[in-house]
Short mmCIF file of C-alpha atoms in Angstrom, two decimals:
data_model
loop_
_atom_site.label_atom_id
_atom_site.label_comp_id
_atom_site.label_asym_id
_atom_site.label_seq_id
_atom_site.Cartn_x
_atom_site.Cartn_y
_atom_site.Cartn_z
CA MET A 1 -19.38 36.48 19.71
CA THR A 2 -19.75 35.06 23.21
CA GLU A 3 -20.84 31.52 24.01
CA LYS A 4 -23.87 31.40 25.64
CA PRO A 5 -24.80 29.13 28.95
CA PRO A 6 -26.21 26.21 28.39
CA ARG A 7 -30.24 26.22 28.50
CA GLU A 8 -32.29 26.11 31.53
CA ASP A 9 -35.29 24.76 30.31
CA VAL A 10 -33.59 21.71 28.81
CA GLY A 11 -31.53 21.05 32.18
CA ARG A 12 -27.68 19.77 31.06
CA ARG A 13 -26.35 17.70 33.74
CA PRO A 14 -23.40 16.73 34.87
CA MET A 15 -21.62 13.61 32.63
CA ALA A 16 -21.83 10.67 34.36
CA TRP A 17 -18.69 9.50 34.61
CA TRP A 18 -18.66 6.64 36.73
CA PRO A 19 -21.68 4.11 34.85
CA VAL A 20 -20.94 5.93 31.80
CA GLY A 21 -17.27 4.76 32.05
CA LEU A 22 -18.01 1.81 33.58
CA ILE A 23 -20.42 0.98 30.31
CA ALA A 24 -17.72 1.89 27.75
CA SER A 25 -14.84 -0.15 29.58
CA ALA A 26 -17.31 -3.16 29.46
CA ALA A 27 -17.81 -2.83 25.92
CA THR A 28 -14.17 -2.42 25.48
CA LEU A 29 -12.95 -5.20 27.59
CA LEU A 30 -15.47 -7.35 26.08
CA LEU A 31 -14.03 -6.60 22.07
CA LEU A 32 -10.33 -7.54 23.78
CA ILE A 33 -11.27 -10.48 24.93
CA THR A 34 -12.98 -12.11 21.76
CA ALA A 35 -10.26 -10.18 19.70
CA GLY A 36 -8.42 -13.48 19.02
CA ARG A 37 -11.66 -16.02 18.31
CA TYR A 38 -11.74 -17.36 15.16
CA ASP A 39 -9.98 -15.68 12.59
CA TYR A 40 -9.66 -12.76 10.30
CA HIS A 41 -13.14 -11.30 8.28
CA ARG A 42 -12.70 -10.63 4.50
CA ASP A 43 -12.63 -7.06 4.60
CA GLU A 44 -9.47 -7.26 7.46
CA LEU A 45 -7.53 -9.31 5.38
CA TYR A 46 -8.23 -6.49 2.37
CA PHE A 47 -7.39 -4.03 4.74
CA ARG A 48 -4.08 -5.56 5.86
CA LEU A 49 -3.30 -6.02 2.12
CA LEU A 50 -4.27 -2.55 1.22
CA GLY A 51 -2.19 -1.24 4.57
CA ALA A 52 1.09 -2.41 2.99
CA HIS A 53 0.17 0.21 -0.02
CA PRO A 54 0.10 3.56 1.36
CA ALA A 55 -2.25 6.18 -0.75
CA TRP A 56 -4.57 9.41 -0.07
CA GLY A 57 -7.15 6.98 -1.30
CA TYR A 58 -8.07 3.55 -2.72
CA VAL A 59 -10.47 3.14 -5.96
CA ASP A 60 -13.38 1.75 -3.27
CA GLN A 61 -12.86 3.58 0.13
CA PRO A 62 -10.24 6.17 1.47
CA PRO A 63 -7.65 5.55 3.51
CA PHE A 64 -8.37 5.81 7.28
CA THR A 65 -9.25 2.19 7.75
CA PRO A 66 -6.47 0.51 5.83
CA LEU A 67 -3.57 2.96 6.93
CA LEU A 68 -5.17 2.54 10.81
CA ASP A 69 -4.11 -1.20 10.27
CA ARG A 70 -0.75 -0.36 9.23
CA LEU A 71 -0.34 1.81 12.14
CA ALA A 72 -1.53 -1.35 14.40
CA ILE A 73 0.39 -3.92 12.39
CA GLU A 74 3.41 -1.98 12.67
CA LEU A 75 3.11 -0.87 16.51
CA LEU A 76 2.02 -4.21 17.86
CA GLY A 77 2.92 -7.41 15.02
CA ASP A 78 1.09 -8.64 12.34
CA HIS A 79 -1.44 -10.35 14.93
CA LEU A 80 -5.16 -10.42 14.44
CA TRP A 81 -5.53 -8.74 17.91
CA ALA A 82 -3.15 -5.64 16.84
CA ILE A 83 -5.96 -4.52 14.14
CA ARG A 84 -8.97 -5.48 16.44
CA LEU A 85 -7.51 -3.05 19.47
CA PRO A 86 -8.81 0.02 17.51
CA GLY A 87 -11.64 -1.30 16.63
CA ALA A 88 -12.27 -2.05 20.74
CA VAL A 89 -11.41 1.16 21.23
CA MET A 90 -13.61 3.25 19.02
CA LEU A 91 -16.72 1.05 20.60
CA GLY A 92 -15.95 2.56 24.07
CA LEU A 93 -15.76 6.07 22.85
CA ALA A 94 -18.76 5.64 20.98
CA ALA A 95 -20.58 4.61 24.36
CA LEU A 96 -18.99 7.80 25.70
CA LEU A 97 -20.33 10.03 22.72
CA ALA A 98 -23.63 8.73 23.28
CA ALA A 99 -24.11 9.28 26.66
CA ALA A 100 -22.91 12.87 26.01
CA ILE A 101 -25.63 13.28 23.36
CA ALA A 102 -28.16 12.65 26.07
CA ARG A 103 -26.45 14.97 28.13
CA GLU A 104 -26.48 17.77 25.59
CA ALA A 105 -30.38 16.88 25.57
CA GLY A 106 -30.86 16.76 29.06
CA GLY A 107 -30.39 13.46 30.59
CA GLY A 108 -28.81 13.05 34.10
CA ALA A 109 -27.05 9.45 34.72
CA GLY A 110 -29.91 7.25 34.38
CA ALA A 111 -30.52 8.87 30.65
CA GLN A 112 -26.53 8.76 29.90
CA SER A 113 -26.38 5.28 31.29
CA VAL A 114 -29.14 3.85 28.70
CA ALA A 115 -27.64 5.54 25.67
CA ALA A 116 -24.02 4.48 26.45
CA SER A 117 -25.21 1.27 26.39
CA VAL A 118 -26.96 1.03 22.60
CA VAL A 119 -23.05 -0.14 21.85
CA PHE A 120 -24.00 -3.24 23.17
CA GLY A 121 -26.43 -4.07 19.70
CA THR A 122 -25.38 -6.78 17.08
CA PHE A 123 -24.26 -4.21 14.17
CA PRO A 124 -22.28 -1.81 16.74
CA LEU A 125 -20.33 -4.98 18.26
CA THR A 126 -20.26 -6.46 14.79
CA ALA A 127 -18.35 -3.42 13.36
CA ALA A 128 -16.32 -3.01 15.82
CA HIS A 129 -15.30 -6.35 16.51
CA VAL A 130 -14.22 -6.94 12.64
CA GLY A 131 -12.40 -3.89 12.32
CA SER A 132 -15.13 -2.51 9.42
CA THR A 133 -14.97 1.14 8.51
CA ALA A 134 -18.54 1.39 10.02
CA ALA A 135 -16.83 1.29 13.62
CA PRO A 136 -14.89 4.69 13.10
CA ASP A 137 -17.67 6.07 11.13
CA LEU A 138 -20.27 5.59 13.92
CA LEU A 139 -17.74 7.77 15.95
CA VAL A 140 -17.66 10.31 13.18
CA TRP A 141 -21.92 10.68 12.82
CA LEU A 142 -21.44 10.69 16.84
CA GLY A 143 -19.48 13.33 16.89
CA VAL A 144 -21.04 15.81 14.30
CA SER A 145 -24.64 14.90 15.96
CA LEU A 146 -23.18 15.95 19.28
CA PHE A 147 -21.80 19.56 17.97
CA VAL A 148 -24.56 20.25 15.87
CA LEU A 149 -27.07 19.33 19.00
CA ARG A 150 -25.18 21.47 20.92
CA ALA A 151 -25.18 24.43 18.74
CA LEU A 152 -28.56 24.42 17.80
CA LEU A 153 -29.86 23.53 21.23
CA HIS A 154 -27.74 25.38 23.79
CA ASP A 155 -26.72 28.28 21.27
CA ARG A 156 -23.07 27.41 21.31
CA PRO A 157 -22.17 28.39 17.26
CA ARG A 158 -18.63 27.61 17.84
CA SER A 159 -19.82 24.36 17.66
CA TRP A 160 -19.94 24.64 14.22
CA LEU A 161 -16.59 24.69 13.48
CA TRP A 162 -15.99 21.35 15.11
CA ALA A 163 -18.38 19.59 13.57
CA GLY A 164 -17.06 20.73 10.58
CA LEU A 165 -14.19 19.54 11.54
CA VAL A 166 -15.08 15.77 12.50
CA ALA A 167 -17.07 15.71 9.26
CA GLY A 168 -13.28 16.75 7.14
CA LEU A 169 -11.72 14.45 9.16
CA GLY A 170 -14.72 11.67 8.36
CA LEU A 171 -14.48 11.90 5.04
CA TYR A 172 -11.07 9.67 5.39
CA ASN A 173 -12.68 7.33 6.50
CA LYS A 174 -15.97 6.93 4.63
CA HIS A 175 -17.90 9.64 2.40
CA LEU A 176 -21.21 8.61 4.00
CA VAL A 177 -21.06 11.16 6.66
CA VAL A 178 -22.16 13.63 3.51
CA LEU A 179 -25.26 11.79 3.77
CA LEU A 180 -25.66 12.69 7.19
CA LEU A 181 -24.87 16.59 6.90
CA LEU A 182 -27.61 16.65 3.69
CA CYS A 183 -30.35 14.97 5.79
CA LEU A 184 -29.89 17.13 8.70
CA ALA A 185 -29.52 20.04 6.49
CA SER A 186 -32.89 19.28 4.62
CA GLY A 187 -34.39 18.74 7.85
CA LEU A 188 -33.36 22.21 8.70
CA LEU A 189 -34.97 23.73 5.49
CA LEU A 190 -38.27 21.79 6.38
CA VAL A 191 -38.49 22.14 10.53
CA GLY A 192 -35.67 24.61 11.01
CA PRO A 193 -34.47 26.77 12.71
CA ARG A 194 -33.87 27.79 8.97
CA GLY A 195 -32.43 31.04 10.21
CA VAL A 196 -29.16 29.13 11.00
CA LEU A 197 -28.37 27.90 7.69
CA ARG A 198 -27.47 31.81 7.28
CA PHE A 199 -25.21 31.90 10.18
CA ARG A 200 -21.52 32.55 9.48
CA TRP A 201 -20.59 29.96 12.28
CA LEU A 202 -22.31 26.98 10.11
CA TRP A 203 -20.88 28.46 7.02
CA GLY A 204 -17.18 28.14 8.47
CA GLY A 205 -17.71 24.39 9.60
CA VAL A 206 -18.54 24.05 6.00
CA ALA A 207 -15.60 25.57 4.78
CA ILE A 208 -13.53 23.68 7.48
CA ALA A 209 -14.99 20.23 6.53
CA VAL A 210 -14.39 21.30 2.57
CA LEU A 211 -10.65 22.04 3.90
CA VAL A 212 -9.93 18.93 5.97
CA GLY A 213 -10.91 16.86 3.23
CA LEU A 214 -9.64 18.33 0.41
CA PRO A 215 -7.00 16.24 -0.47
CA ASN A 216 -9.04 12.94 -0.37
CA LEU A 217 -11.23 15.07 -2.93
CA ILE A 218 -8.65 15.67 -4.95
CA TYR A 219 -7.64 12.38 -5.13
CA GLN A 220 -11.08 11.29 -6.42
CA VAL A 221 -11.33 13.97 -8.70
CA ALA A 222 -7.79 12.69 -9.95
CA ASN A 223 -8.62 9.24 -10.49
CA ASP A 224 -12.01 10.00 -12.02
CA PHE A 225 -14.13 9.09 -8.86
CA PRO A 226 -13.46 5.75 -8.87
CA GLN A 227 -15.91 5.62 -5.70
CA ALA A 228 -18.86 6.49 -7.42
CA GLU A 229 -18.12 3.83 -9.52
CA MET A 230 -17.79 1.67 -6.99
CA ALA A 231 -20.89 3.39 -5.69
CA ARG A 232 -23.10 1.94 -8.80
CA ALA A 233 -21.61 -1.44 -8.83
CA LEU A 234 -22.70 -2.17 -5.03
CA ALA A 235 -26.18 -1.08 -6.33
CA GLU A 236 -26.42 -2.93 -9.42
CA GLU A 237 -25.32 -6.00 -7.08
CA LYS A 238 -27.33 -5.51 -4.08
CA GLY A 239 -29.71 -2.45 -4.62
CA ALA A 240 -32.87 -4.88 -4.80
CA GLU A 241 -31.87 -7.04 -1.54
CA SER A 242 -30.77 -3.34 -0.08
CA ARG A 243 -34.31 -1.86 -0.69
CA VAL A 244 -36.36 -4.77 0.52
CA LEU A 245 -34.36 -5.30 3.19
CA LEU A 246 -34.20 -1.29 4.77
CA VAL A 247 -36.97 -0.97 6.78
CA PRO A 248 -36.86 -4.51 8.74
CA PHE A 249 -33.12 -3.70 9.66
CA GLN A 250 -33.72 -0.45 11.01
CA PHE A 251 -35.33 -2.95 13.83
CA VAL A 252 -32.43 -5.05 14.57
CA LEU A 253 -29.28 -2.39 14.42
CA ILE A 254 -29.45 -1.41 17.88
CA GLY A 255 -31.59 -2.22 21.04
CA LEU A 256 -34.51 -1.61 22.27
CA PRO A 257 -36.60 0.10 19.00
CA PRO A 258 -39.33 1.69 21.58
CA VAL A 259 -36.24 4.18 22.55
CA TRP A 260 -35.34 5.60 20.05
CA ILE A 261 -38.93 5.91 18.28
CA ALA A 262 -39.62 7.50 21.77
CA GLY A 263 -36.76 10.08 20.82
CA ILE A 264 -38.18 10.76 17.26
CA VAL A 265 -42.08 11.26 18.75
CA THR A 266 -40.19 13.64 21.38
CA LEU A 267 -38.61 15.53 18.74
CA LEU A 268 -41.62 16.04 17.35
CA ARG A 269 -43.78 17.36 19.93
CA ASP A 270 -41.71 18.52 23.21
CA PRO A 271 -41.31 22.55 22.41
CA ARG A 272 -37.98 22.23 24.78
CA TRP A 273 -36.54 19.83 21.81
CA ARG A 274 -37.64 22.46 19.07
CA PRO A 275 -34.70 23.58 17.74
CA ILE A 276 -33.08 20.06 17.23
CA ARG A 277 -36.04 18.61 15.26
CA ALA A 278 -33.73 18.37 12.47
CA PHE A 279 -32.80 15.12 13.70
CA ALA A 280 -36.38 13.46 14.04
CA VAL A 281 -36.60 14.64 10.25
CA ALA A 282 -33.53 13.75 8.70
CA TYR A 283 -33.95 10.30 9.58
CA PRO A 284 -36.55 9.43 7.57
CA LEU A 285 -34.88 11.66 4.43
CA MET A 286 -32.20 9.27 4.98
CA LEU A 287 -34.32 6.27 4.50
CA ILE A 288 -36.21 7.40 1.43
CA LEU A 289 -32.50 8.74 -0.13
CA LEU A 290 -31.14 5.11 0.34
CA LEU A 291 -34.41 3.51 -1.27
CA VAL A 292 -33.89 5.69 -4.14
CA ILE A 293 -30.20 5.13 -4.45
CA GLY A 294 -30.42 1.60 -3.57
CA GLY A 295 -27.98 2.05 -0.48
CA GLN A 296 -27.00 -0.93 2.66
CA PRO A 297 -29.46 -1.13 5.21
CA TYR A 298 -26.92 -0.50 7.86
CA TYR A 299 -25.95 2.69 6.82
CA PRO A 300 -28.37 5.01 9.10
CA LEU A 301 -26.98 3.03 11.85
CA ALA A 302 -25.12 5.96 13.42
CA LEU A 303 -27.95 8.41 13.54
CA LEU A 304 -29.81 5.69 14.92
CA THR A 305 -27.50 5.61 17.39
CA ALA A 306 -27.85 9.44 18.22
CA LEU A 307 -31.37 9.47 18.18
CA PHE A 308 -31.88 6.02 20.70
CA ALA A 309 -29.53 8.67 23.00
CA ILE A 310 -31.41 11.56 22.33
CA GLY A 311 -34.42 8.83 23.44
CA ALA A 312 -33.19 7.94 26.43
CA VAL A 313 -34.22 11.19 28.12
CA PRO A 314 -38.03 10.59 27.58
CA THR A 315 -37.65 7.00 28.64
CA VAL A 316 -36.15 7.57 31.78
CA ARG A 317 -38.52 10.32 32.54
CA TRP A 318 -41.05 7.37 31.90
CA LEU A 319 -39.80 5.45 34.50
CA ALA A 320 -40.54 8.23 37.35
CA GLY A 321 -41.69 6.69 40.47
CA ARG A 322 -42.85 3.05 38.32
CA PRO A 323 -40.62 0.80 39.29
CA SER A 324 -41.90 -1.72 37.56
CA ARG A 325 -41.42 0.19 34.46
CA LYS A 326 -37.70 0.07 35.71
CA TYR A 327 -37.46 -3.48 35.61
CA GLN A 328 -38.95 -3.46 32.21
CA LEU A 329 -36.69 -1.32 30.93
CA VAL A 330 -33.20 -2.78 32.33
CA THR A 331 -35.12 -6.59 31.80
CA GLY A 332 -35.03 -4.86 28.30
CA LEU A 333 -31.40 -3.63 27.65
CA VAL A 334 -30.17 -6.83 29.12
CA ILE A 335 -31.87 -9.02 26.82
CA PHE A 336 -30.99 -6.86 23.63
CA SER A 337 -27.75 -6.71 24.90
CA ALA A 338 -27.13 -10.79 25.19
CA ILE A 339 -29.06 -10.91 21.41
CA GLY A 340 -26.40 -8.44 20.33
CA ILE A 341 -23.15 -10.28 22.06
CA ALA A 342 -24.89 -13.69 20.95
CA THR A 343 -25.18 -12.50 17.41
CA SER A 344 -22.34 -10.76 16.82
CA LEU A 345 -19.21 -11.85 18.68
CA PRO A 346 -17.20 -15.53 18.48
CA VAL A 347 -18.75 -17.07 21.35
CA ILE A 348 -20.21 -19.83 20.32
CA PRO A 349 -17.31 -22.76 19.80
CA GLU A 350 -16.62 -22.99 16.09
CA SER A 351 -16.67 -26.92 16.31
CA ARG A 352 -20.38 -25.82 16.63
CA LEU A 353 -20.92 -22.73 14.53
CA ALA A 354 -21.92 -24.56 11.62
CA GLY A 355 -25.76 -23.88 10.75
CA SER A 356 -26.19 -22.16 13.99
CA PHE A 357 -28.63 -18.85 14.74
CA PRO A 358 -25.61 -16.45 14.74
CA ALA A 359 -24.08 -18.16 11.52
CA GLU A 360 -27.06 -17.88 9.57
CA VAL A 361 -28.41 -14.17 10.27
CA ASN A 362 -25.09 -12.08 10.43
CA GLN A 363 -22.66 -12.96 7.61
CA THR A 364 -19.63 -11.84 9.29
CA ILE A 365 -19.31 -14.42 11.38
CA PRO A 366 -18.46 -17.09 8.91
CA ASP A 367 -16.50 -14.88 7.03
CA GLN A 368 -14.38 -15.13 9.79
CA ILE A 369 -14.02 -19.00 9.49
CA GLY A 370 -11.55 -20.90 7.01
CA TRP A 371 -8.94 -18.60 5.64
CA PRO A 372 -6.04 -20.92 7.14
CA GLU A 373 -7.57 -23.76 5.47
CA TYR A 374 -8.10 -22.11 2.21
CA THR A 375 -5.10 -21.35 1.87
CA ALA A 376 -2.94 -24.95 3.10
CA GLN A 377 -5.18 -26.28 0.19
CA VAL A 378 -3.94 -23.93 -2.17
CA ALA A 379 -0.60 -24.20 -1.31
CA ALA A 380 -0.84 -28.05 -1.41
CA VAL A 381 -1.95 -27.56 -5.25
CA TYR A 382 1.27 -25.07 -5.86
CA ARG A 383 3.83 -27.80 -4.30
CA ALA A 384 2.05 -30.92 -6.47
CA LEU A 385 3.84 -28.70 -9.69
CA PRO A 386 6.91 -29.26 -11.33
CA ALA A 387 9.71 -27.10 -9.97
CA ALA A 388 9.95 -25.72 -13.43
CA ASP A 389 6.03 -24.28 -13.17
CA GLN A 390 6.47 -23.16 -9.59
CA ALA A 391 8.66 -20.85 -11.06
CA ARG A 392 6.41 -19.22 -13.09
CA THR A 393 3.20 -19.32 -11.56
CA VAL A 394 1.07 -16.80 -10.02
CA LEU A 395 -1.84 -16.74 -7.57
CA PHE A 396 -5.25 -15.31 -8.76
CA THR A 397 -8.63 -14.79 -6.85
CA GLY A 398 -11.68 -13.61 -7.82
CA ASN A 399 -12.07 -11.63 -4.41
CA TYR A 400 -10.29 -9.35 -2.12
CA GLY A 401 -10.58 -11.78 0.84
CA GLU A 402 -9.50 -15.39 -0.70
CA ALA A 403 -6.51 -12.20 -2.15
CA GLY A 404 -6.07 -11.09 1.30
CA ALA A 405 -5.86 -14.67 3.15
CA LEU A 406 -3.37 -15.83 0.77
CA ASP A 407 -0.92 -12.60 0.76
CA ARG A 408 -1.32 -13.32 4.88
CA PHE A 409 -1.17 -16.87 5.47
CA GLY A 410 0.65 -17.84 2.29
CA ARG A 411 4.36 -16.66 2.31
CA PRO A 412 5.37 -19.11 5.06
CA LEU A 413 4.49 -21.65 2.66
CA GLY A 414 6.41 -20.74 0.05
CA LEU A 415 3.10 -19.50 -2.20
CA PRO A 416 3.79 -16.82 -4.42
CA GLN A 417 2.05 -13.35 -5.49
CA VAL A 418 -1.20 -13.23 -5.68
CA TYR A 419 -3.45 -10.79 -7.36
CA SER A 420 -6.54 -10.09 -7.92
CA GLY A 421 -9.49 -7.80 -10.53
CA GLN A 422 -11.71 -7.07 -7.58
CA ASN A 423 -11.68 -2.84 -6.75
CA GLU A 424 -7.96 -1.80 -5.48
CA MET A 425 -6.52 -5.26 -6.07
CA HIS A 426 -6.59 -4.68 -9.94
CA ARG A 427 -4.34 -1.58 -9.42
CA PHE A 428 -1.35 -4.17 -8.04
CA GLY A 429 -1.39 -5.80 -11.39
CA PRO A 430 -1.05 -7.09 -14.17
CA PRO A 431 1.49 -10.16 -12.91
CA PRO A 432 4.78 -10.33 -15.36
CA ASP A 433 4.04 -12.19 -18.75
CA ASP A 434 6.59 -14.66 -18.13
CA HIS A 435 4.53 -15.99 -15.26
CA ASP A 436 2.08 -17.99 -17.16
CA VAL A 437 1.15 -20.88 -14.91
CA VAL A 438 -1.59 -19.38 -12.76
CA ILE A 439 -3.73 -21.07 -9.95
CA ALA A 440 -6.96 -19.32 -9.59
CA VAL A 441 -9.24 -19.50 -6.80
CA LEU A 442 -12.54 -18.63 -8.26
CA GLN A 443 -16.43 -19.16 -8.64
CA SER A 444 -16.23 -20.57 -11.99
CA PRO A 445 -13.87 -21.71 -14.21
CA PRO A 446 -11.38 -18.89 -15.67
CA ARG A 447 -12.41 -18.64 -19.32
CA TRP A 448 -10.11 -16.21 -20.56
CA ALA A 449 -6.92 -18.14 -18.74
CA GLY A 450 -6.02 -20.96 -21.64
CA THR A 451 -5.91 -24.49 -20.54
CA CYS A 452 -7.63 -25.20 -16.93
CA THR A 453 -7.60 -28.04 -14.90
CA GLU A 454 -9.65 -28.68 -11.52
CA HIS A 455 -8.25 -29.25 -8.34
CA GLY A 456 -11.02 -29.36 -5.66
CA ALA A 457 -13.48 -27.02 -3.89
CA LEU A 458 -12.96 -25.21 -0.84
CA ARG A 459 -13.45 -26.43 2.53
CA ASN A 460 -12.91 -25.85 6.02
CA ALA A 461 -13.16 -27.91 8.69
CA ALA A 462 -16.20 -26.54 10.74
CA GLY A 463 -18.14 -26.76 8.21
CA VAL A 464 -19.29 -23.64 7.86
CA GLU A 465 -20.76 -22.18 4.63
CA ASN A 466 -19.53 -18.95 3.36
CA GLU A 467 -19.10 -17.41 -0.34
CA GLU A 468 -15.78 -19.60 -0.57
CA THR A 469 -17.57 -23.24 0.29
CA GLU A 470 -20.78 -22.49 -1.71
CA ALA A 471 -18.61 -21.67 -4.66
CA ALA A 472 -15.04 -21.24 -4.74
CA HIS A 473 -12.90 -23.98 -6.93
CA ILE A 474 -8.87 -24.18 -7.23
CA TYR A 475 -7.88 -24.28 -10.68
CA VAL A 476 -4.09 -24.69 -12.67
CA CYS A 477 -4.21 -22.60 -15.92
CA ARG A 478 -1.66 -22.59 -18.34
CA LEU A 479 -1.87 -18.79 -20.22
CA THR A 480 -1.87 -18.35 -23.90
CA VAL A 481 -1.90 -14.56 -23.90
CA PRO A 482 -0.26 -12.12 -22.02
CA TRP A 483 -1.17 -10.87 -18.69
CA ARG A 484 -0.95 -7.33 -20.17
CA THR A 485 -3.65 -7.95 -22.85
CA LEU A 486 -5.83 -10.04 -20.23
CA TRP A 487 -5.33 -7.40 -17.66
CA PRO A 488 -7.96 -4.33 -18.25
CA GLY A 489 -10.56 -7.16 -18.61
CA LEU A 490 -10.37 -8.14 -15.70
CA HIS A 491 -11.10 -5.52 -13.67
CA HIS A 492 -14.15 -5.80 -11.40
CA TYR A 493 -16.10 -3.56 -8.91
CA SER A 494 -18.04 -5.58 -5.98
#
């Protein structure tokens, strides 16, 4: 079957490489400039630690992001900026993909530029800056959306195969791409074109996705679907809060909500976009599904980004012949981009961060503060122990951020091996039974750890409040029960 030319009524334009390239480069450069400020985010510390233990998967996530961090460290050294470099590149690529979606929808240079600017929103910048799994996931969802849009709108059947390949690769980063595929398929069933669901090219794409992602699926089956257990734990821990925040979050995930709203409205009303109406329906379906399962409010980020890119086309049409409207749009984009930068990147000096608006509204900012200081506090407790006790001491933490910090900053200070019961960290234990002296960093006294004495709470010089300063204390404990007996009961997902 031969590929058909692009539909003339949609008016597919050339790619506006200059303006779009400048926007993408600016986004990447901005992240590179700020990459070394503040310190590691707790997830980056965890991924760095996981990357030292290569595997086909981990109990709380697929392997891509931890192994990408490992590759960056091997190539560039064990530096913060090294593991943030890939995220900076990904954000630039996301800008290009958003522009490409606008182009497929008939947008010229103006619409493509507006679409590319979406990456300056708070959540795209945050995800890319701190090396979150959401950064590569944004690329995956945009890639799938681009190829699906091309297949539906321009009758390019082989694009289904490319969509399947991107989805299959995406399974190695997060399994959330399945949510996108389910919602798009449901949208096709509800508003059409239903005939494509019988199309062999579409099912060929499904087959490619399954085949490419099969090793990850095998890992899940062989390990009793640990990520399903992780999802249940997240729903129990944060589900109620997530349901309350889901709808309000949609208006702050990316800039200028009127643009993506225009995308949804035009998809439903413009007959030229009838073949891709499934995108407009997929979004509310996703919100309903997330309300049911208690999913995180940011999960629709990439679909919303695609709708923003589509909405850039009618938005630019709205400007035609109205200079005042162009001024309003540019002003809105600049304001929302400035807000996105201020509430996601380390632009405020650390000494003035405590109590600031960005630190209050974006938890990833305070979660980058204090790790070397916390480690130094633990090291002081360790050095105060008698030499005989030091030889049989291990570190134990309540969460993976603390474990990752002690692993990253503790070795130069001579600290012993660190263990934790959270998520994948539990698989790295138990400690040797003859190491019965424990320095524990926990949010409450460890009742399981025998006789314990408290040695102070964690503090950082900047006075920034985060999970550690709110509750974490240092305890020195002497076990009365061997580790091999205690260890199974210390595993927890969160």
